[in-house]
Short mmCIF file of C-alpha atoms and ligand atoms in Angstrom, two decimals:
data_model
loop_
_atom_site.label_atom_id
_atom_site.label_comp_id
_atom_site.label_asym_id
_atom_site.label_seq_id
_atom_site.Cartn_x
_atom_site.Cartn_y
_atom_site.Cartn_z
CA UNK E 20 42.91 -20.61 9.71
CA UNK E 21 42.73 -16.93 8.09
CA UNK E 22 39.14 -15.21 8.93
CA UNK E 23 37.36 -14.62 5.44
CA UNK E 24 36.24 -11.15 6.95
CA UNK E 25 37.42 -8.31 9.82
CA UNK E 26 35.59 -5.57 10.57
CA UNK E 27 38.27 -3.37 12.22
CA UNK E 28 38.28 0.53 13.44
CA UNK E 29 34.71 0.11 15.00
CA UNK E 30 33.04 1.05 17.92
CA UNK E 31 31.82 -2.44 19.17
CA UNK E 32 28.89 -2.55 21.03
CA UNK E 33 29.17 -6.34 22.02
CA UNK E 34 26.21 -7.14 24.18
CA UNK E 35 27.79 -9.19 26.13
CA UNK E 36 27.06 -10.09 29.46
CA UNK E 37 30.10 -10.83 30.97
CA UNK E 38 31.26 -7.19 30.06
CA UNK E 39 29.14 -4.43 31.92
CA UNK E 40 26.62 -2.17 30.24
CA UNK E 41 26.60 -2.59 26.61
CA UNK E 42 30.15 -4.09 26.52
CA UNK E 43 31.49 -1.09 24.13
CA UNK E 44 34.99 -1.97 22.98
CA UNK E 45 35.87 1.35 21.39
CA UNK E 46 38.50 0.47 19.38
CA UNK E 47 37.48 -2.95 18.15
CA UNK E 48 37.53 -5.65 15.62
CA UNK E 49 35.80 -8.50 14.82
CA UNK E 50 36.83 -11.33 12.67
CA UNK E 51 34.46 -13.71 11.31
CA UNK E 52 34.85 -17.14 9.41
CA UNK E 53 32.21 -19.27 7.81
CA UNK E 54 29.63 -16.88 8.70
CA UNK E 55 30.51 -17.57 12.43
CA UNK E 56 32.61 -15.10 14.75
CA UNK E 57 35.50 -16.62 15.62
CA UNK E 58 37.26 -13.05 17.29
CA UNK E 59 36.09 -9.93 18.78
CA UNK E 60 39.00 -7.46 20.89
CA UNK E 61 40.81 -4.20 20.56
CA UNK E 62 41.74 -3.68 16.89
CA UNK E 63 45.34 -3.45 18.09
CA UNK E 64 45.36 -6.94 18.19
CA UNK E 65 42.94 -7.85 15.40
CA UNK E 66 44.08 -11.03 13.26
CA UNK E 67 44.62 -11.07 9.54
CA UNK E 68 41.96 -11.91 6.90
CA UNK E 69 41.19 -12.55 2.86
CA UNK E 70 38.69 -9.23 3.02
CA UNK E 71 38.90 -6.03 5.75
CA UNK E 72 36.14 -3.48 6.12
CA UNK E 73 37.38 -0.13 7.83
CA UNK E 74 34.00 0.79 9.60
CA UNK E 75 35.40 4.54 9.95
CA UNK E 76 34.98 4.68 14.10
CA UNK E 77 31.37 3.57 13.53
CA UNK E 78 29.45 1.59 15.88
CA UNK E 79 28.90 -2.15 15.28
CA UNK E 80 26.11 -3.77 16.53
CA UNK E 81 24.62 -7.36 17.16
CA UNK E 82 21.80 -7.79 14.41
CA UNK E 83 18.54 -6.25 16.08
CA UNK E 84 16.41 -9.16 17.20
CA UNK E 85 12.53 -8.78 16.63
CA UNK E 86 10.78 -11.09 19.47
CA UNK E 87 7.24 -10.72 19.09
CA UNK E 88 5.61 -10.28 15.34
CA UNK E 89 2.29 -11.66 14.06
CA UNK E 90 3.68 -11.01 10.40
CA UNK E 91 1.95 -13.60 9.10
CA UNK E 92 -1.48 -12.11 7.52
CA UNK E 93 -3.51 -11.20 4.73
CA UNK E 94 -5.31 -7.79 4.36
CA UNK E 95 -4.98 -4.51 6.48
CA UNK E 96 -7.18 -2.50 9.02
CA UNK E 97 -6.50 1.17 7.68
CA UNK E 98 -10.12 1.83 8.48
CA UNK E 99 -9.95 0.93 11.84
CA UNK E 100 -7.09 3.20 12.48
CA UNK E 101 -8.59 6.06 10.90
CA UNK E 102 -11.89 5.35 13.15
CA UNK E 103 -9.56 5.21 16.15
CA UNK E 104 -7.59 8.39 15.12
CA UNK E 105 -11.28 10.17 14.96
CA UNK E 106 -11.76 9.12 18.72
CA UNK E 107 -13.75 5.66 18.15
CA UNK E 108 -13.28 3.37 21.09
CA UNK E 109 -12.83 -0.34 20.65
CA UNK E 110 -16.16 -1.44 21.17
CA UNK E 111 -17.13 0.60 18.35
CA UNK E 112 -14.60 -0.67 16.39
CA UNK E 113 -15.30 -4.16 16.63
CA UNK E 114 -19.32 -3.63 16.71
CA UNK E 115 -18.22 -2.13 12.98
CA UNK E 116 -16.60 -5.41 12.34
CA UNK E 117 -13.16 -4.37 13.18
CA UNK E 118 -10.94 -6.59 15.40
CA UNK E 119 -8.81 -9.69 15.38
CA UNK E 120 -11.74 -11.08 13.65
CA UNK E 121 -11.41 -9.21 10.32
CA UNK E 122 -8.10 -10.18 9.83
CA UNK E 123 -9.18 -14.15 9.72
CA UNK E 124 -11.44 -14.23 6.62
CA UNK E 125 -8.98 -12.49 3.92
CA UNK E 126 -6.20 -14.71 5.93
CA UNK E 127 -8.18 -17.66 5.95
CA UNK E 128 -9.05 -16.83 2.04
CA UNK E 129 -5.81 -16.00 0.84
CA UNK E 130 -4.02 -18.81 -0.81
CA UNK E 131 -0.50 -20.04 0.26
CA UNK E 132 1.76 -18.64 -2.37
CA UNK E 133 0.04 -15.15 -1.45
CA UNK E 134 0.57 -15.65 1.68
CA UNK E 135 3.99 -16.22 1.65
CA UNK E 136 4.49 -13.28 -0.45
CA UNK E 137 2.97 -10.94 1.62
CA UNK E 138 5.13 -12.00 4.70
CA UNK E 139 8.09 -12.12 2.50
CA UNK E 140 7.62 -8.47 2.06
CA UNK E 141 7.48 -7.70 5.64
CA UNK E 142 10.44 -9.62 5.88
CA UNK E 143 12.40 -7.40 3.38
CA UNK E 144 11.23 -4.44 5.10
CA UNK E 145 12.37 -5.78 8.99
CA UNK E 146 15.72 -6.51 7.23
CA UNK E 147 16.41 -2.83 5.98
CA UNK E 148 16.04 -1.95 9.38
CA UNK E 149 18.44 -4.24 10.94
CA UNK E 150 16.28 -7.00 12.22
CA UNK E 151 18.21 -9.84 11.85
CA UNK E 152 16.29 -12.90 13.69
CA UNK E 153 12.14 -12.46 13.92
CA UNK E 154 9.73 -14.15 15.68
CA UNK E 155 6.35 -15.19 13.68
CA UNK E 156 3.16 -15.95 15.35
CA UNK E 157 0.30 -17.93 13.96
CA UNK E 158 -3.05 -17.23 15.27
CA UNK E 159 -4.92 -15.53 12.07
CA UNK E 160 -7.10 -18.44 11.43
CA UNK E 161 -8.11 -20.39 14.36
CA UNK E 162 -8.63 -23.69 13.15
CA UNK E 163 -6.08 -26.62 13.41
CA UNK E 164 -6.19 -26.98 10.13
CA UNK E 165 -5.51 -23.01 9.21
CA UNK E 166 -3.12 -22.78 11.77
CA UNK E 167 -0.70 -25.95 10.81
CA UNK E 168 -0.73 -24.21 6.79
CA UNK E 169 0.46 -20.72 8.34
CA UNK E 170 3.08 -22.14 10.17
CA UNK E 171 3.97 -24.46 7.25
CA UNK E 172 3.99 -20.93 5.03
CA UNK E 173 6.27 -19.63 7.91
CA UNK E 174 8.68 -22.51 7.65
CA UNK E 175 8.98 -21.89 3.72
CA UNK E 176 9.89 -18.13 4.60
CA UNK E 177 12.18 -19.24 6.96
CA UNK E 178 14.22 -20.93 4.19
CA UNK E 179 15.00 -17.84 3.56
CA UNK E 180 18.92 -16.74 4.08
CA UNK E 181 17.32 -13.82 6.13
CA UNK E 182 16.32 -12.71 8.97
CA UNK E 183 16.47 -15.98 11.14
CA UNK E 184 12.77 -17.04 12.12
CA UNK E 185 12.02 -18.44 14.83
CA UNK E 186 7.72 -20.00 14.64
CA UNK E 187 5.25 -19.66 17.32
CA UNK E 188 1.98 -21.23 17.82
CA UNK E 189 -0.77 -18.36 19.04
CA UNK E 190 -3.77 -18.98 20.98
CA UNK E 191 -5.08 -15.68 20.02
CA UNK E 192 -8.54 -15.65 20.36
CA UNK E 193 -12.04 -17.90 20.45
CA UNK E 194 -13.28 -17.18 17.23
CA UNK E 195 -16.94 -15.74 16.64
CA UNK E 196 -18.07 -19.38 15.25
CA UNK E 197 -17.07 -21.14 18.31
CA UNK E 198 -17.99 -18.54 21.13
CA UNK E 199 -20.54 -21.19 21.82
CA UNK E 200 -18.42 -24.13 22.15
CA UNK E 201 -15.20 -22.29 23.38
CA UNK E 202 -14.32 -25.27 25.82
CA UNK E 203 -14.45 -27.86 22.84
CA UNK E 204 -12.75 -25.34 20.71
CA UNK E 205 -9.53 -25.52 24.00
CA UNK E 206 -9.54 -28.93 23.73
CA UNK E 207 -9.13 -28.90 19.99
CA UNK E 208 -5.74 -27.05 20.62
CA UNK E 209 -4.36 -29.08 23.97
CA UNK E 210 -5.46 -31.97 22.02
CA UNK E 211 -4.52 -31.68 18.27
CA UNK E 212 -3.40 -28.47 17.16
CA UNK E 213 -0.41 -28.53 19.85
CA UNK E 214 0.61 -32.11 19.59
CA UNK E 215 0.67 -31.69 15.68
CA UNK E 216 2.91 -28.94 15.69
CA UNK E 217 5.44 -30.51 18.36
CA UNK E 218 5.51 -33.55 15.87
CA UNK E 219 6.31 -31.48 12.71
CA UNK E 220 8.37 -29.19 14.53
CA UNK E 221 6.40 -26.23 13.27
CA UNK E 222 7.25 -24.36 16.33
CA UNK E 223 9.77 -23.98 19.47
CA UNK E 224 7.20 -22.18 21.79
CA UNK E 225 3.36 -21.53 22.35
CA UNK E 226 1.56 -18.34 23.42
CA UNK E 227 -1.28 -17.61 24.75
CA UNK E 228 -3.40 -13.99 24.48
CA UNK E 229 -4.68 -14.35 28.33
CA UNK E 230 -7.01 -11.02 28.33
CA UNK E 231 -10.49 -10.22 28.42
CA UNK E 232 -12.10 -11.00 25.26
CA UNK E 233 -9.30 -13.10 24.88
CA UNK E 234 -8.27 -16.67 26.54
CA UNK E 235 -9.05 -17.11 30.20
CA UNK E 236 -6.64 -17.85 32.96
CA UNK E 237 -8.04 -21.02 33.12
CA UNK E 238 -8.21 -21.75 29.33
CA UNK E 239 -4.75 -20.11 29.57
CA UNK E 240 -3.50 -23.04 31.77
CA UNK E 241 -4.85 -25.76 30.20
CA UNK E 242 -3.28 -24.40 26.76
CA UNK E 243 -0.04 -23.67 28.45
CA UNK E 244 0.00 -27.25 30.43
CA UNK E 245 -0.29 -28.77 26.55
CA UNK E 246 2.36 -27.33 25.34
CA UNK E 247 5.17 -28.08 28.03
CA UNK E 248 3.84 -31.38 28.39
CA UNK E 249 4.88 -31.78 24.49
CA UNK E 250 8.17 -30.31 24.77
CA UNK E 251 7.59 -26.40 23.54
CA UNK E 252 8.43 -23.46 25.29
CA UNK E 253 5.35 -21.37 26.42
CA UNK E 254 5.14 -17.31 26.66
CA UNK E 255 1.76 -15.13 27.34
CA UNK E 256 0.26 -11.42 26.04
CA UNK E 257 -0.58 -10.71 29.27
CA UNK E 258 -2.19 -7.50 30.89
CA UNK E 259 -2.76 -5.69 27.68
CA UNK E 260 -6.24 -4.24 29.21
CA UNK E 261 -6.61 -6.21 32.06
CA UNK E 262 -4.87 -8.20 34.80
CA UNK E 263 -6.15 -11.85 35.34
CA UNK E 264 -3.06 -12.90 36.57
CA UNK E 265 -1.23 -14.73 33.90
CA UNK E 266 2.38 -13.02 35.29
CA UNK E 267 2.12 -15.69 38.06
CA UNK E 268 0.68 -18.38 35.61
CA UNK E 269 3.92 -17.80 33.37
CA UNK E 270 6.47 -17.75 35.96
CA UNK E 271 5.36 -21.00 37.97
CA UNK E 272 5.27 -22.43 34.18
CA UNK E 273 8.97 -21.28 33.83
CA UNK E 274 7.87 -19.23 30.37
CA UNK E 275 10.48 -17.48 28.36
CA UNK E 276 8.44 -14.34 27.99
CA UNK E 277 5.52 -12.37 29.45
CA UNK E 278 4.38 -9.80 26.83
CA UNK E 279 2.72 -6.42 27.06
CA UNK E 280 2.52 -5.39 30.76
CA UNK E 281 0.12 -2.56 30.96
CA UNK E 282 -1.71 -3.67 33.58
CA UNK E 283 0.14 -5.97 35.90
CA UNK E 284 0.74 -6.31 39.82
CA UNK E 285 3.04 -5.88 42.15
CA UNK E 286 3.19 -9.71 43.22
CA UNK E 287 3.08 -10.48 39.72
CA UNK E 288 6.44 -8.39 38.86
CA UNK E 289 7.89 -10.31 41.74
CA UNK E 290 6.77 -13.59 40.15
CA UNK E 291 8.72 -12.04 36.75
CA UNK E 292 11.69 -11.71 38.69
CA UNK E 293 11.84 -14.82 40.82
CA UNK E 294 11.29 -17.09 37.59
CA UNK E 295 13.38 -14.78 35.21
CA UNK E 296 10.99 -14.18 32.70
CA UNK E 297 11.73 -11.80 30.09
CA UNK E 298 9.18 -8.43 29.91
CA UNK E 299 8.63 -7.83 26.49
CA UNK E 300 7.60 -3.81 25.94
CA UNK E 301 5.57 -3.00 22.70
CA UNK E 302 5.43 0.33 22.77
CA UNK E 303 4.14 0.80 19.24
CA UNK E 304 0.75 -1.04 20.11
CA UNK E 305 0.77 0.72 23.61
CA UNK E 306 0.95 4.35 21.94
CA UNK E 307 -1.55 3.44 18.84
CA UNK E 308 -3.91 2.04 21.57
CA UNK E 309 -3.29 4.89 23.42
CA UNK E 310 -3.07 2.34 26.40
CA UNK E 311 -1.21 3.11 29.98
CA UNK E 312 2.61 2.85 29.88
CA UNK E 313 3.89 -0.53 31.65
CA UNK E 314 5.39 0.23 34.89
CA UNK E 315 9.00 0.39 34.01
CA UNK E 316 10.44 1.42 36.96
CA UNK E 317 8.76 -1.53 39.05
CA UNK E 318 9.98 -3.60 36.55
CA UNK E 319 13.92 -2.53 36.77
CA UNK E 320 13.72 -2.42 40.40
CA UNK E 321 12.58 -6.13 40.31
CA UNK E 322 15.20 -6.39 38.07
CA UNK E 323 12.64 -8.37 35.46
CA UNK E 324 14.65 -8.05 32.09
CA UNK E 325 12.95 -6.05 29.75
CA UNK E 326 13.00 -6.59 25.94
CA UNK E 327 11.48 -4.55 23.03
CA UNK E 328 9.65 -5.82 19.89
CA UNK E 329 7.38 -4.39 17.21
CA UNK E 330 4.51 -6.20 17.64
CA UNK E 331 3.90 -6.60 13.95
CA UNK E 332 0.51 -6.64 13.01
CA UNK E 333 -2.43 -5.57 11.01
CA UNK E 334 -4.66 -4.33 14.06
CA UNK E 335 -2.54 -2.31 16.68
CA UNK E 336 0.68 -2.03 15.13
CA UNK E 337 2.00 -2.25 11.45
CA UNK E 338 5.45 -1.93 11.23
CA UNK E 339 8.37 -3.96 11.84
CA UNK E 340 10.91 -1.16 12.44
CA UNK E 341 12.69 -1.95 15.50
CA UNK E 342 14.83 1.50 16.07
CA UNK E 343 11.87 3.36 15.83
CA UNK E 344 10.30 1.22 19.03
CA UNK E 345 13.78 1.72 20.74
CA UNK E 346 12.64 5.84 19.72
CA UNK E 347 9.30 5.13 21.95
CA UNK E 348 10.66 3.18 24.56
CA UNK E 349 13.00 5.95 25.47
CA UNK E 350 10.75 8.85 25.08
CA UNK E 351 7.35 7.18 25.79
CA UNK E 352 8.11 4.49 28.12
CA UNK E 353 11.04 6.22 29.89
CA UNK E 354 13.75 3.27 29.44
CA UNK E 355 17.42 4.26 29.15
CA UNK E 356 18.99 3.90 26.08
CA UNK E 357 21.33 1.17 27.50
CA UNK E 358 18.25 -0.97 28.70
CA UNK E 359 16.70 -0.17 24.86
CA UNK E 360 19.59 -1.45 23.49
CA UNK E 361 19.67 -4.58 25.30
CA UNK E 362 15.39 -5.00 24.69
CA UNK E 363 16.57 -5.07 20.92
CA UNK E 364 19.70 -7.56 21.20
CA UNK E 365 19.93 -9.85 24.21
CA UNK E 366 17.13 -9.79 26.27
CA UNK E 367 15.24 -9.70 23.21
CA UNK E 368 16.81 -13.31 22.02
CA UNK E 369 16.48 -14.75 25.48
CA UNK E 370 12.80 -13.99 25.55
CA UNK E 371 12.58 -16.67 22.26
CA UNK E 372 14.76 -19.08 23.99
CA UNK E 373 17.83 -18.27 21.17
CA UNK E 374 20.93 -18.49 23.19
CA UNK E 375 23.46 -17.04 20.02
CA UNK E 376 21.30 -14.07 19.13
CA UNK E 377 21.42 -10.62 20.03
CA UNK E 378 25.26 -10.75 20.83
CA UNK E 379 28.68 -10.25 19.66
CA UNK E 380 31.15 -12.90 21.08
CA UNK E 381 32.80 -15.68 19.61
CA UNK E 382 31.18 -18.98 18.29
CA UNK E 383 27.25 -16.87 17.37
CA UNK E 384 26.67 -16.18 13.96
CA UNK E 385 28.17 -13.49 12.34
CA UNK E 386 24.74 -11.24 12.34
CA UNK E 387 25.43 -7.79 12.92
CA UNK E 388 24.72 -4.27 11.71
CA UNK E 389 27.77 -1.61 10.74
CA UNK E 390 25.70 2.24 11.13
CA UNK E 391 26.66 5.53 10.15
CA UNK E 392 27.11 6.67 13.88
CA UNK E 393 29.29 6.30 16.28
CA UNK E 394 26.97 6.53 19.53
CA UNK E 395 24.07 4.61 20.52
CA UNK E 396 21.89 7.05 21.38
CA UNK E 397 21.63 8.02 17.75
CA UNK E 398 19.42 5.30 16.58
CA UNK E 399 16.36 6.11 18.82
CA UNK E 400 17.49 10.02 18.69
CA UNK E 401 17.06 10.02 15.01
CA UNK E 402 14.24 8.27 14.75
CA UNK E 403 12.52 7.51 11.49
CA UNK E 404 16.07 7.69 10.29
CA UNK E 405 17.40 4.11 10.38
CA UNK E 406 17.38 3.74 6.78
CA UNK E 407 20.49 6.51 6.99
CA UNK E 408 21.73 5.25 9.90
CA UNK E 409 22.60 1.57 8.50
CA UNK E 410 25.25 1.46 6.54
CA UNK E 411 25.04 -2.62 5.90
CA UNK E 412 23.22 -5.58 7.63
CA UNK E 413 25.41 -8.89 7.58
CA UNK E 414 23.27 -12.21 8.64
CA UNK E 415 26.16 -15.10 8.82
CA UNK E 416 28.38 -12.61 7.47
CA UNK E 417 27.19 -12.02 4.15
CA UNK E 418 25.63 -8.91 3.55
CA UNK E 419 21.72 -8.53 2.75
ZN1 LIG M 9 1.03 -9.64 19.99
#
C-alpha cells in the first residue's frame, strides 16, 4: 500500500506518551492513508506516497483538542461583561437579570435550524484555530424536553466533516421556575432526562455544575449515580467559587474529568491523583471572572494531569480559541509550555474519554495542524496570532 499523503521535513511534535516530553522528532515525517496515520519516524526513512507536502522545518502538531465548550446557545451577554468590566459583582449582575438564566429564554426560543447555525459558526471559528475534536455541553434549557432537542441539534452539527464532537449532557443549574421543587426537578434528570439520552446515544458522558448556586453535593451524587448506572461517563465543574467537595465525589465515581479548580483541597488533589482524573484549567473564565488561579503547583506535584479548554460560552467566556488559553495558562496560571501543550492534545482527549485524539502515532486519525513556526513556545508567545501561525488544519487528512 502507497500512503495517499507524507508530510516530510517537519518538526513533529508527536504527543506521545511512550516518548518523553512532547515526543519532538525533529526531523520527521508522517504518512497518512485513508485519513488514518499509518507512519510517523525520522524523514530519513519516510515511505513513498501519491502527494508530499514539504512543511519547510515547521512544527507539526496533533489537532488541538477543545474538552470543555457549552457552544451550544442562542443570544450573548455583552452587557453583563461591560457591567463586570465597570466593577459590578455577580450578585449585581444576576439581580439585573444577568446569569445562566438569561441565556435559557432566547435558547429555549430560538428554533432548531437557528440553532444549529449559530453553533455551526462557532464551529468554523474553533476550526481556524486548530481545534480539531470539541466537546459540546447541553444545559441551556433545563427541561428534558429542551435538553434532548439541543443535543439532537448537536448530533446534526456533528455530521459535520469537522471538528470531531464529542456530546455531553449538563446539569447546569435549577432553573428559577423550579427553585421550589428542585428535588422533583433531580429526579426528572436521574429518572428521564439521563436514561433518554443513554438510549438515543445523545451523549458519552454527564456533568454536573456542583457549586453554590449550582447543584449540591448531594444532588451532585444522585445525578452522577444515574448516569454510570446507564452506562455514560460522568465529569464535574467543580470549585469554581466554592469547595463542597465534589474532587472526592468524582474520583470515588472514577470520572474522566474534574473541571475548574479554583477552590479545591489538599485531600481532594490527592483524590485527583489516586483515581487519575484529568484537571481541566479554563483560564479564560478564571481571568474574565477575575477568580483565584487553581493551584497548579499542588496539582503537578500530585501529579493530577492537567488539561486546557476554552470554556466556550456566552456568560464567562466567549471564545473558542484554544492557543490563546495555552497564552493564559503560561502567563496567568504559571504552567510550562510543555504541560500547555499536552492540556491542548492528550490530556485534553483523555479528559473526554477519546483514546485516538490529541496524538500523533500510528492507527489515530490523521488530525493535525502544519504552523508557520518551528518551536512550541511560539503559539502561546504570539498570542492572538494563531490565525498566522497555522498554515493548514487537516481532520482525517483532508484539509479544512
Ligand atoms: Zn463550563
Amino acid at each position: 500500500m502507497t500512503p495517499d499523503l507524507v508530510i516530510r521535513n517537519a518538526r513533529v511534535l508527536t504527543c506521545e506518551p511512550s516518548r518523553s516530553g512532547l515526543g519532538l522528532i525533529d526531523h520527521g515525517a508522517i504518512a497518512v492513508h485513508d485519513g488514518v496515520i499509518v507512519w510517523v519516524g525520522s524523514d530519513d526513512d519516510r515511505p513513498g506516497a501519491t502527494r508530499v507536502i514539504d512543511a519547510g522545518g515547521k512544527l507539526v502538531t496533533p489537532g488541538l483538542v477543545d474538552c470543555h465548550t457549552h457552544a451550544i446557545f442562542a443570544g450573548d451577554r455583552a452587557n453583563e461583561f461591560a457591567m463586570r468590566a465597570a466593577g459590578k459583582g455577580y450578585l449585581e449582575i444576576a439581580a439585573a437579570g444577568g446569569g445562566i438564566s438569561a441565556t435559557l429564554g432566547p435558547t429555549r426560543a430560538a428554533t432548531d435550524q437557528a440553532l444549529i447555525a449559530l453553533t455551526s459558526a462557532r464551529l468554523d471559528a474553533a476550526v481556524a484555530t486548530g481545534t480539531t475534536t470539541i466537546e459540546i455541553k447541553s444545559g441551556y434549557d433545563l427541561t428534558v424536553a429542551g435538553e434532548l432537542r439541543l443535543l439532537r441539534c448537536v448530533a446534526v452539527c456533528a455530521q459535520r466533516p469537522a471538528p470531531r464532537i464529542v456530546p455531553t449532557l449538563l446539569a447546569h443549574l435549577v432553573p428559577p421556575d423550579r427553585k421550589a421543587d428542585r428535588s422533583a426537578f433531580v429526579l426528572e434528570i436521574c429518572d428521564r432526562l439521563i436514561p433518554e439520552v443513554a438510549r438515543a446515544r445523545l451523549a458519552t458522558s454527564v456533568d454536573v455544575y456542583c457549586d453554590e448556586g449550582a447543584f449540591t453535593l448531594a444532588e451532585t451524587r444522585s445525578i452522577l449515580g444515574a448516569a454510570r448506572s446507564a452506562g455514560l461517563a460522568v465529569r464535574g465543574h467543580v470549585g469554581q467559587f466554592t469547595d463542597l467537595g465534589a474532587a472526592e465525589l468524582l474520583s470515588e465515581l472514577s470520572a474522566l474529568s474534574a473541571d475548574h479548580l479554583e477552590q479545591i483541597s489538599d485531600p481532594g488533589i490527592d483524590a485527583l491523583a489516586a483515581a487519575g482524573v484529568v484537571a481541566v484549567m479554563l483560564p479564560g473564565a478564571c481571568v474574565q471572572l477575575r477568580l483565584p488561579v487553581p493551584p497548579i503547583e499542588r496539582l503537578r506535584r500530585a501529579g493530577v494531569p492537567m488539561a486546557i479548554a476554552s470554556d466556550l460560552n456566552p456568560g464567562s467566556s466567549f471564545s473558542s480559541d484554544l492557543p490563546l488559553q495555552l497564552w493564559l495558562a503560561t502567563t496567568h496560571f504559571g504552567m510550562t509550555v510543555e504541560e500547555a501543550w499536552l492540556g491542548v492534545t492528550r490530556h485534553a482527549a483523555r479528559a473526554i474519554g477519546v483514546a485516538t485524539a490529541g496524538r500523533l502515532a500510528s492507527n489515530v486519525p490523521a488530525d493535525m495542524i502544519v504552523w508557520s513556526c518551528d518551536d512550541p513556545a511560539t503559539v502561546p508567545y504570539q498570542y492572538g496570532a494563531s490565525r498566522i501561525l497555522i498554515d493548514t488544519v487537516f481532520v482525517g487528512g483532508l484539509e479544512t
